Coordinates of C-alpha atoms and ligand atoms in Angstrom, one line a residue:
M820 CA -19.0 -103.5 27.6
A821 CA -21.1 -103.0 30.6
Y822 CA -22.0 -99.4 30.0
E823 CA -22.3 -97.4 26.7
L824 CA -20.2 -94.2 27.0
E825 CA -21.8 -90.9 26.0
D826 CA -19.2 -89.9 23.5
E827 CA -17.5 -92.0 20.8
F828 CA -14.1 -91.5 19.5
G829 CA -15.7 -89.1 16.9
D830 CA -17.2 -86.9 19.4
I831 CA -14.2 -86.5 21.4
I832 CA -11.8 -85.5 18.7
G833 CA -14.7 -83.2 17.3
K834 CA -15.0 -81.5 20.6
A835 CA -11.2 -81.2 21.2
R836 CA -10.7 -79.8 17.5
R837 CA -13.4 -77.3 17.9
G838 CA -12.4 -76.3 21.4
N839 CA -8.7 -75.7 20.1
G840 CA -10.1 -73.7 17.3
L841 CA -8.6 -75.9 14.7
S842 CA -9.9 -76.5 11.2
L843 CA -10.5 -80.0 9.7
S844 CA -7.7 -79.5 7.2
R845 CA -5.1 -78.4 9.7
V846 CA -5.6 -81.3 12.1
A847 CA -5.9 -83.9 9.2
S848 CA -2.7 -82.7 7.5
Q849 CA -0.7 -82.4 10.9
A850 CA -1.9 -86.1 11.7
G851 CA -1.0 -87.3 8.2
I852 CA -4.5 -88.2 7.1
T853 CA -6.9 -86.8 4.4
D854 CA -9.7 -84.2 5.2
A855 CA -12.2 -86.7 4.3
Q856 CA -10.7 -89.5 6.5
L857 CA -10.9 -87.0 9.6
S858 CA -14.4 -86.2 8.6
Q859 CA -15.5 -89.6 8.4
M860 CA -13.9 -90.4 11.8
E861 CA -15.7 -87.6 13.4
A862 CA -19.0 -88.9 11.8
Y863 CA -18.2 -92.4 13.1
T864 CA -18.2 -93.8 9.6
L865 CA -14.5 -94.7 9.4
K866 CA -12.8 -96.6 12.2
P867 CA -9.2 -95.3 12.9
T868 CA -6.1 -97.4 13.4
E869 CA -4.1 -97.1 16.7
D870 CA -1.5 -95.1 14.8
Q871 CA -3.9 -92.6 13.4
V872 CA -5.5 -92.2 17.0
R873 CA -2.2 -91.5 18.5
A874 CA -1.3 -89.0 15.7
I875 CA -4.7 -87.2 16.1
A876 CA -4.3 -87.1 19.9
E877 CA -0.9 -85.4 19.4
V878 CA -2.3 -82.7 17.2
L879 CA -5.4 -82.2 19.7
G880 CA -3.2 -82.3 22.8
L881 CA -5.3 -85.3 24.2
N882 CA -3.8 -88.2 25.8
G883 CA -2.9 -90.8 23.1
S884 CA -3.2 -94.1 25.2
K885 CA -6.3 -93.0 26.9
L886 CA -7.9 -92.1 23.4
V887 CA -6.8 -95.4 21.9
D888 CA -8.6 -97.4 24.7
I889 CA -11.8 -95.5 24.1
A890 CA -11.5 -95.7 20.1
M891 CA -10.9 -99.5 20.5
E892 CA -13.6 -99.8 23.0
R893 CA -11.4 -101.2 25.8
W894 CA -12.7 -99.2 28.5
A895 CA -15.9 -98.2 30.4
P896 CA -16.3 -97.2 33.9
G897 CA -17.5 -99.7 36.4
P898 CA -21.1 -99.9 37.6
V899 CA -22.6 -98.0 40.4
P900 CA -22.0 -99.8 43.8
A901 CA -25.2 -100.5 45.5
Q902 CA -24.2 -98.5 48.7
L903 CA -22.5 -95.4 47.9
D904 CA -21.8 -94.5 51.6
E905 CA -23.8 -94.7 54.9
R906 CA -25.4 -91.2 54.8
R907 CA -26.4 -90.7 51.0
H908 CA -28.1 -92.5 48.3
V909 CA -28.3 -91.2 44.7
E910 CA -31.3 -92.2 42.3
R911 CA -30.8 -91.4 38.6
I912 CA -33.8 -90.5 36.5
S913 CA -33.3 -90.7 32.7
G914 CA -35.5 -88.8 30.3
D915 CA -35.6 -88.9 26.4
V916 CA -34.9 -85.5 24.8
G917 CA -35.0 -85.7 21.0
G918 CA -34.0 -89.3 21.0
Y919 CA -31.2 -88.8 23.5
P920 CA -31.2 -89.6 27.1
V921 CA -30.5 -87.1 29.8
N922 CA -29.8 -87.8 33.6
A923 CA -31.5 -86.0 36.5
Y924 CA -30.6 -87.0 40.0
L925 CA -32.2 -87.2 43.5
L926 CA -29.6 -86.7 46.2
I927 CA -31.1 -88.4 49.3
C928 CA -30.0 -87.9 52.9
K929 CA -30.5 -91.4 54.4
T930 CA -31.0 -90.1 57.8
T931 CA -34.0 -87.7 57.1
N932 CA -35.2 -89.1 53.8
Q933 CA -35.0 -85.5 52.5
A934 CA -33.8 -85.1 48.9
A935 CA -32.2 -82.6 46.5
V936 CA -33.7 -82.8 43.0
I937 CA -30.7 -82.2 40.6
D938 CA -31.8 -81.0 37.1
T939 CA -35.2 -81.9 35.5
A940 CA -34.1 -84.1 32.7
A941 CA -37.1 -82.2 30.9
H942 CA -39.4 -84.7 32.5
P943 CA -40.7 -83.4 35.7
N944 CA -43.3 -86.1 35.5
L945 CA -40.6 -89.0 35.9
I946 CA -39.0 -87.2 38.8
L947 CA -42.3 -86.8 40.7
E948 CA -43.3 -90.5 40.0
R949 CA -39.9 -91.5 41.4
I950 CA -40.2 -89.1 44.3
K951 CA -43.6 -90.9 45.1
K952 CA -42.3 -94.4 44.6
I953 CA -39.6 -94.3 46.8
G954 CA -41.1 -92.1 49.3
V955 CA -38.6 -89.3 49.8
K956 CA -39.2 -85.5 50.7
P957 CA -37.7 -82.9 48.1
T958 CA -36.6 -80.0 49.9
V959 CA -34.6 -78.1 47.2
I960 CA -34.2 -78.1 43.3
L961 CA -30.4 -77.7 42.1
L962 CA -29.6 -76.9 38.5
T963 CA -26.2 -77.7 37.1
H964 CA -27.0 -75.6 34.1
A965 CA -29.7 -74.0 32.2
H966 CA -29.7 -76.0 29.0
A967 CA -33.2 -77.1 28.1
D968 CA -32.7 -80.7 28.3
H969 CA -31.7 -80.2 32.0
S970 CA -34.1 -77.5 33.0
D971 CA -37.4 -77.8 31.0
G972 CA -40.4 -78.6 33.2
L973 CA -38.9 -76.5 36.2
P974 CA -42.2 -74.6 36.8
E975 CA -44.1 -77.7 37.2
L976 CA -41.5 -79.5 39.4
E977 CA -41.4 -76.2 41.6
K978 CA -45.2 -76.1 41.9
A979 CA -45.6 -79.8 42.8
T980 CA -42.7 -79.8 45.4
S981 CA -43.0 -76.3 46.7
C982 CA -39.0 -76.4 46.6
P983 CA -36.8 -73.3 46.1
T984 CA -34.5 -73.6 43.0
Y985 CA -30.7 -72.9 43.2
I986 CA -28.7 -72.0 40.0
H987 CA -25.2 -70.3 39.6
A988 CA -25.2 -66.6 39.6
N989 CA -23.4 -66.5 36.1
E990 CA -25.8 -68.8 34.7
P991 CA -28.6 -67.7 32.2
K992 CA -31.8 -68.2 33.8
P993 CA -34.4 -70.8 32.5
R994 CA -38.1 -70.4 32.8
S995 CA -39.3 -70.7 36.5
S996 CA -42.3 -70.1 38.4
Q997 CA -40.4 -68.4 41.4
Q998 CA -37.3 -66.2 42.0
F999 CA -34.1 -68.2 41.7
R1000 CA -31.6 -68.5 44.7
T1001 CA -28.3 -67.9 43.3
L1002 CA -24.9 -69.8 44.2
N1003 CA -21.1 -69.2 43.7
H1004 CA -18.1 -71.3 44.2
G1005 CA -17.9 -72.8 47.5
D1006 CA -21.5 -71.9 48.4
E1007 CA -23.3 -74.6 50.5
V1008 CA -26.9 -76.0 50.5
S1009 CA -28.4 -78.3 53.0
V1010 CA -30.2 -81.4 52.3
G1011 CA -31.4 -83.0 55.3
E1012 CA -28.4 -83.6 57.3
L1013 CA -26.0 -83.4 54.2
T1014 CA -24.1 -80.4 53.0
V1015 CA -23.9 -79.9 49.2
K1016 CA -21.1 -77.8 48.1
T1017 CA -21.2 -75.7 44.9
L1018 CA -18.2 -76.1 42.6
D1019 CA -17.7 -73.9 39.7
T1020 CA -17.3 -75.9 36.3
P1021 CA -18.1 -73.4 33.5
G1022 CA -17.1 -73.7 29.9
H1023 CA -19.9 -75.8 28.6
T1024 CA -22.1 -72.9 29.7
P1025 CA -21.1 -69.5 31.3
G1026 CA -22.3 -70.5 35.0
G1027 CA -22.2 -74.3 34.8
C1028 CA -21.7 -75.7 38.3
S1029 CA -21.4 -79.1 39.9
F1030 CA -22.8 -80.3 43.3
Y1031 CA -20.5 -82.2 45.8
S1032 CA -21.4 -84.0 48.7
G1033 CA -19.1 -86.4 50.5
S1034 CA -18.6 -89.5 48.2
V1035 CA -20.7 -88.0 45.3
A1036 CA -20.8 -85.2 42.8
A1037 CA -23.5 -84.4 40.3
V1038 CA -21.4 -82.7 37.4
G1039 CA -24.1 -81.8 34.7
D1040 CA -22.5 -81.5 31.4
A1041 CA -18.9 -80.5 32.6
I1042 CA -17.4 -83.9 32.2
F1043 CA -18.6 -87.2 31.0
A1044 CA -17.2 -90.7 31.5
G1045 CA -14.2 -90.6 29.0
S1046 CA -15.0 -87.0 27.7
V1047 CA -16.3 -83.7 28.5
G1048 CA -19.5 -81.5 27.4
G1049 CA -19.4 -79.6 24.5
P1050 CA -17.2 -76.5 25.4
K1051 CA -19.8 -74.0 23.9
I1052 CA -18.5 -71.1 25.8
S1053 CA -14.8 -71.7 26.7
Y1054 CA -12.6 -75.0 26.2
Q1055 CA -10.1 -73.7 28.4
D1056 CA -12.4 -72.8 31.2
E1057 CA -13.9 -76.2 31.0
I1058 CA -10.8 -78.2 31.1
T1059 CA -9.2 -76.1 33.8
S1060 CA -12.3 -75.9 36.0
V1061 CA -13.0 -79.6 35.8
R1062 CA -9.2 -80.5 36.5
N1063 CA -9.0 -78.1 39.5
H1064 CA -12.6 -78.5 41.0
L1065 CA -13.5 -82.1 40.2
L1066 CA -10.2 -84.2 39.4
S1067 CA -8.8 -82.8 42.8
L1068 CA -11.4 -84.7 44.6
P1069 CA -10.7 -87.9 46.2
D1070 CA -10.4 -90.8 43.6
E1071 CA -13.3 -92.7 45.2
V1072 CA -15.8 -89.9 44.6
R1073 CA -18.5 -91.0 42.2
L1074 CA -19.4 -88.5 39.5
F1075 CA -22.9 -88.4 38.0
P1076 CA -23.0 -86.6 34.7
G1077 CA -25.9 -85.1 32.8
H1078 CA -25.5 -87.7 30.0
G1079 CA -24.1 -91.3 30.0
P1080 CA -22.9 -93.5 32.7
S1081 CA -21.7 -92.3 36.2
T1082 CA -17.9 -92.7 37.0
T1083 CA -15.4 -91.8 39.5
V1084 CA -12.5 -89.3 39.9
G1085 CA -9.9 -92.1 39.7
E1086 CA -11.4 -93.6 36.6
E1087 CA -11.5 -90.2 34.8
K1088 CA -8.0 -89.4 35.9
A1089 CA -6.8 -92.8 34.6
H1090 CA -8.9 -93.0 31.4
N1091 CA -10.3 -89.5 30.3
P1092 CA -8.1 -88.4 27.2
F1093 CA -9.0 -84.7 27.8
F1094 CA -6.8 -85.0 31.2
Ligands
FE2_8 FE1 -25.9 -79.1 28.4

């Protein structure tokens, strides 16, 4: 496959099982497999059959056909097109946190060369290097959520760029060198001539949000290609907010998640087993 998905079959069923508050034994017995088999599947040490995937999907309220495609490695989202649209460009900066890649982004207004830094990927140095290399002017820092792998290094980034930092009003606040500016659903921030709209996508965290501008949305850990972020606060809020605020956008809108490859609204509607 061209891209590695962030989550494998085992991650997806584990998130759905815990999100639904179901025990391993209950899901296993309803799906007609043993506890040990389900446990091994969640740990990726046992590959399920298609029938087993469909049975587990049924118990967890996931889409069986979409889950089969991911379990059998038949789907991955297409690559990011070289040109997103006339007015915007997105640069992905990937940092390594504890052996796991994390994505931060620069959303660039092509007309003015001004940019929003979206998350830190816990590597402000990599972001600053990229800013210098491509010659853009950062004007704001936007945080999708406060988890350390997305916000560590914020004070260093703030000092080096002199940018204000925006975060959702409901989100716990990470370490910062200045006062945060807070956002609520629908609030807009300007980046050069671009307008970036805040969309509530809580569930992974209390005030997780996404940033939408024209043909692109940075979605943090609300949704991944083929999966969702761990629903640490509320599974129901995560599913509902992603469905209502992200999957309601036009199919061609490109989603840039905090982990794993980028995808589109249309791809996720067609292939994400949570929807
Ligand atoms: Fe997170």
